[in-house]
């Protein structure tokens, strides 16, 4: 299972990278705005800075809603750095753009997936990754993890190679349940990744080991 961090915050990306378990980064326009990154030039520079920190794939989202605009933007983003994955929204022109980039050999991440039907379309169009937003489904009293299971079953039925990127992960249990289902990737905040570290028995056990070591010295 690949671990991506879902942020545009460079310090958090560096911290996750230093753990040695990071496989990539996802961003979106809201995450960019949260870091105060605005304007095309600054956004492009920020994507480049992220790519210089991590070794894996970095999703960079297009803003256009029409096919020609998505293709133009996506080409600029893809040319920026070999690690860039063009993030395309699940809309009609987005499906066309996914197919276009597939034919061009450019990696894509189809975003804003909320149903099995959308996941099926993204795979048919040749998306490299597709991102079901599990936290946002949970927010509206719909089981996000069930969607991950449904998509896993469908993709396995036909051997689709599109990777299931469980997005909108909010906490450690999302990660663990996604791993049990067999999501290929999860993207979440640093807190969800570092949360996996914690267990009170680890802390208690370690304190006792150190206490006993001191007794013997
Ligand atoms: C995915 O690529 C999105 O950036 C993200 O996971 C959305 O998460 P949120 O629902 O916490 O905003």
Short mmCIF file of C-alpha atoms and ligand atoms in Angstrom, two decimals:
data_model
loop_
_atom_site.label_atom_id
_atom_site.label_comp_id
_atom_site.label_asym_id
_atom_site.label_seq_id
_atom_site.Cartn_x
_atom_site.Cartn_y
_atom_site.Cartn_z
CA UNK A 1 0.00 0.00 0.00
CA UNK A 2 1.41 3.39 -0.99
CA UNK A 3 1.24 6.29 1.48
CA UNK A 4 0.66 9.75 0.03
CA UNK A 5 0.41 12.90 2.14
CA UNK A 6 -2.53 15.17 1.39
CA UNK A 7 -1.15 18.66 1.87
CA UNK A 8 0.69 21.53 0.22
CA UNK A 9 2.56 22.35 3.43
CA UNK A 10 6.28 21.93 2.71
CA UNK A 11 7.28 21.38 6.36
CA UNK A 12 4.76 18.58 6.74
CA UNK A 13 5.86 17.04 3.44
CA UNK A 14 9.50 17.17 4.62
CA UNK A 15 8.55 15.58 7.94
CA UNK A 16 6.63 12.76 6.23
CA UNK A 17 9.47 12.23 3.76
CA UNK A 18 11.99 12.01 6.62
CA UNK A 19 10.00 9.11 8.12
CA UNK A 20 11.00 7.08 5.06
CA UNK A 21 7.52 5.74 4.34
CA UNK A 22 6.22 8.40 1.96
CA UNK A 23 5.37 7.43 -1.62
CA UNK A 24 3.91 10.68 -2.93
CA UNK A 25 1.83 13.82 -2.41
CA UNK A 26 -1.66 14.92 -3.36
CA UNK A 27 -2.71 18.54 -3.44
CA UNK A 28 -5.80 20.41 -4.55
CA UNK A 29 -6.63 24.09 -5.03
CA UNK A 30 -8.06 24.33 -1.49
CA UNK A 31 -4.86 22.90 0.04
CA UNK A 32 -2.78 25.37 -2.01
CA UNK A 33 -4.94 28.29 -0.87
CA UNK A 34 -4.62 27.12 2.75
CA UNK A 35 -0.84 27.60 2.45
CA UNK A 36 -1.36 31.03 0.88
CA UNK A 37 -0.11 29.86 -2.53
CA UNK A 38 -2.01 31.81 -5.18
CA UNK A 39 -1.40 32.84 -8.79
CA UNK A 40 -0.31 30.51 -11.59
CA UNK A 41 3.41 31.27 -11.28
CA UNK A 42 3.55 30.63 -7.53
CA UNK A 43 1.44 27.49 -7.80
CA UNK A 44 3.71 26.05 -10.50
CA UNK A 45 6.81 26.89 -8.42
CA UNK A 46 5.20 25.23 -5.39
CA UNK A 47 4.56 21.99 -7.32
CA UNK A 48 8.20 22.03 -8.36
CA UNK A 49 9.34 22.56 -4.74
CA UNK A 50 7.19 19.61 -3.60
CA UNK A 51 8.69 17.38 -6.31
CA UNK A 52 12.19 18.29 -5.11
CA UNK A 53 11.34 17.07 -1.58
CA UNK A 54 9.70 13.70 -2.34
CA UNK A 55 10.68 10.77 -4.50
CA UNK A 56 7.20 9.70 -5.66
CA UNK A 57 4.20 10.95 -7.61
CA UNK A 58 2.85 14.45 -6.98
CA UNK A 59 -0.72 15.20 -8.06
CA UNK A 60 -1.23 18.66 -9.55
CA UNK A 61 -4.83 19.63 -10.30
CA UNK A 62 -6.10 21.38 -13.43
CA UNK A 63 -8.56 24.25 -13.02
CA UNK A 64 -10.16 24.17 -16.47
CA UNK A 65 -13.49 22.46 -16.91
CA UNK A 66 -13.32 21.99 -20.69
CA UNK A 67 -11.31 19.39 -22.61
CA UNK A 68 -9.00 21.82 -24.45
CA UNK A 69 -8.24 23.77 -21.28
CA UNK A 70 -7.50 20.60 -19.31
CA UNK A 71 -5.18 19.32 -22.04
CA UNK A 72 -3.33 22.65 -22.22
CA UNK A 73 -2.93 22.93 -18.44
CA UNK A 74 -2.12 19.25 -18.00
CA UNK A 75 0.67 19.39 -20.58
CA UNK A 76 2.26 22.38 -18.82
CA UNK A 77 2.03 20.60 -15.45
CA UNK A 78 3.38 17.30 -16.79
CA UNK A 79 6.34 19.07 -18.43
CA UNK A 80 7.23 20.71 -15.11
CA UNK A 81 8.69 17.56 -13.50
CA UNK A 82 8.69 13.81 -14.24
CA UNK A 83 6.96 13.14 -10.89
CA UNK A 84 3.89 15.23 -11.74
CA UNK A 85 0.57 13.39 -12.10
CA UNK A 86 -2.17 15.47 -13.74
CA UNK A 87 -5.24 15.58 -11.51
CA UNK A 88 -8.48 15.71 -13.50
CA UNK A 89 -12.02 16.11 -12.13
CA UNK A 90 -14.63 13.41 -12.80
CA UNK A 91 -16.75 15.34 -15.30
CA UNK A 92 -17.56 14.58 -18.94
CA UNK A 93 -14.65 16.52 -20.43
CA UNK A 94 -12.46 15.12 -17.67
CA UNK A 95 -13.14 11.57 -18.90
CA UNK A 96 -12.09 12.66 -22.41
CA UNK A 97 -8.95 14.28 -21.00
CA UNK A 98 -8.08 11.11 -19.05
CA UNK A 99 -8.19 9.12 -22.29
CA UNK A 100 -6.14 11.78 -24.08
CA UNK A 101 -3.40 11.72 -21.43
CA UNK A 102 -3.46 7.91 -21.35
CA UNK A 103 -2.74 7.86 -25.08
CA UNK A 104 0.04 10.42 -24.54
CA UNK A 105 1.62 8.32 -21.77
CA UNK A 106 1.00 11.03 -19.15
CA UNK A 107 -0.01 9.88 -15.66
CA UNK A 108 -3.38 11.04 -14.28
CA UNK A 109 -5.34 11.04 -11.04
CA UNK A 110 -9.11 11.28 -11.51
CA UNK A 111 -10.44 13.24 -8.55
CA UNK A 112 -13.81 13.79 -6.85
CA UNK A 113 -15.00 10.19 -7.19
CA UNK A 114 -18.09 9.42 -5.13
CA UNK A 115 -19.64 6.37 -6.85
CA UNK A 116 -18.74 2.99 -8.33
CA UNK A 117 -20.00 4.15 -11.73
CA UNK A 118 -17.58 7.05 -11.74
CA UNK A 119 -14.77 4.68 -10.73
CA UNK A 120 -15.65 2.37 -13.62
CA UNK A 121 -15.53 5.27 -16.10
CA UNK A 122 -12.18 6.48 -14.78
CA UNK A 123 -10.69 3.01 -15.23
CA UNK A 124 -12.18 2.65 -18.74
CA UNK A 125 -10.62 6.01 -19.66
CA UNK A 126 -7.20 4.79 -18.49
CA UNK A 127 -6.65 6.87 -15.34
CA UNK A 128 -3.44 5.94 -13.51
CA UNK A 129 -5.06 6.67 -10.14
CA UNK A 130 -8.61 7.52 -9.17
CA UNK A 131 -9.55 9.13 -5.89
CA UNK A 132 -12.73 8.20 -4.02
CA UNK A 133 -13.23 10.74 -1.19
CA UNK A 134 -14.12 8.53 1.76
CA UNK A 135 -14.15 11.20 4.48
CA UNK A 136 -16.54 13.42 2.56
CA UNK A 137 -18.92 10.46 2.09
CA UNK A 138 -18.74 9.71 5.81
CA UNK A 139 -19.54 13.40 6.43
CA UNK A 140 -22.92 12.92 4.75
CA UNK A 141 -23.72 9.65 6.56
CA UNK A 142 -22.69 7.42 3.65
CA UNK A 143 -20.11 4.68 4.23
CA UNK A 144 -16.97 5.75 2.36
CA UNK A 145 -15.19 2.47 3.04
CA UNK A 146 -18.02 0.48 1.38
CA UNK A 147 -17.30 2.42 -1.79
CA UNK A 148 -13.62 1.40 -1.63
CA UNK A 149 -14.71 -2.25 -1.30
CA UNK A 150 -17.17 -1.93 -4.19
CA UNK A 151 -14.50 -0.43 -6.46
CA UNK A 152 -11.92 -3.07 -5.41
CA UNK A 153 -14.40 -5.83 -6.39
CA UNK A 154 -15.20 -4.22 -9.74
CA UNK A 155 -11.56 -3.58 -10.66
CA UNK A 156 -10.57 -7.13 -9.67
CA UNK A 157 -13.41 -8.59 -11.76
CA UNK A 158 -11.86 -7.13 -14.89
CA UNK A 159 -8.20 -6.67 -13.98
CA UNK A 160 -8.32 -2.88 -14.36
CA UNK A 161 -4.88 -1.44 -13.65
CA UNK A 162 -6.14 1.95 -12.41
CA UNK A 163 -4.94 2.33 -8.83
CA UNK A 164 -7.50 2.97 -6.10
CA UNK A 165 -6.26 6.05 -4.23
CA UNK A 166 -8.37 6.32 -1.09
CA UNK A 167 -8.63 10.08 -0.55
CA UNK A 168 -10.17 12.34 2.04
CA UNK A 169 -8.72 10.03 4.67
CA UNK A 170 -9.22 11.61 8.07
CA UNK A 171 -7.75 9.20 10.64
CA UNK A 172 -5.80 6.01 11.28
CA UNK A 173 -8.79 3.66 11.11
CA UNK A 174 -9.51 4.84 7.56
CA UNK A 175 -5.97 3.80 6.64
CA UNK A 176 -6.18 0.42 8.35
CA UNK A 177 -9.60 -0.40 6.86
CA UNK A 178 -8.41 0.67 3.39
CA UNK A 179 -5.38 -1.59 3.78
CA UNK A 180 -7.66 -4.51 4.73
CA UNK A 181 -9.84 -3.92 1.67
CA UNK A 182 -6.80 -3.61 -0.59
CA UNK A 183 -6.78 0.03 -1.68
CA UNK A 184 -3.58 0.58 -3.65
CA UNK A 185 -2.86 3.99 -2.13
CA UNK A 186 -4.15 6.19 0.65
CA UNK A 187 -3.71 9.93 0.94
CA UNK A 188 -4.19 11.61 4.28
CA UNK A 189 -2.90 14.30 6.60
CA UNK A 190 0.41 13.88 8.45
CA UNK A 191 -1.57 13.29 11.67
CA UNK A 192 -3.20 10.17 10.19
CA UNK A 193 0.19 8.73 9.17
CA UNK A 194 1.90 9.54 12.49
CA UNK A 195 -1.18 8.29 14.34
CA UNK A 196 -0.29 4.78 13.19
CA UNK A 197 2.81 4.95 15.40
CA UNK A 198 0.97 5.26 18.64
CA UNK A 199 0.11 2.58 21.18
CA UNK A 200 0.10 3.11 24.96
CA UNK A 201 1.57 -0.36 25.56
CA UNK A 202 4.57 0.61 23.39
CA UNK A 203 5.18 3.68 25.58
CA UNK A 204 4.66 1.74 28.83
CA UNK A 205 6.87 -1.11 27.63
CA UNK A 206 9.64 1.25 26.55
CA UNK A 207 9.58 3.16 29.84
CA UNK A 208 9.87 -0.15 31.74
CA UNK A 209 12.77 -1.35 29.56
CA UNK A 210 14.67 1.90 30.20
CA UNK A 211 13.90 1.78 33.94
CA UNK A 212 15.20 -1.81 34.17
CA UNK A 213 18.28 -0.93 32.11
CA UNK A 214 19.12 1.84 34.60
CA UNK A 215 18.74 -0.60 37.52
CA UNK A 216 21.36 -2.88 36.01
CA UNK A 217 23.88 -0.04 35.39
C1 LIG B 1 -7.56 14.23 -2.56
O1 LIG B 1 -6.74 14.24 -3.45
C2 LIG B 1 -8.05 15.44 -1.90
O2 LIG B 1 -7.03 16.40 -1.92
C3 LIG B 1 -8.38 15.23 -0.45
O3 LIG B 1 -8.10 13.93 -0.03
C4 LIG B 1 -9.65 15.82 0.01
O4 LIG B 1 -9.73 15.63 1.41
P1 LIG B 1 -10.74 16.44 2.33
O5 LIG B 1 -12.10 15.86 2.15
O6 LIG B 1 -10.22 16.20 3.72
O7 LIG B 1 -10.68 17.87 1.90
#
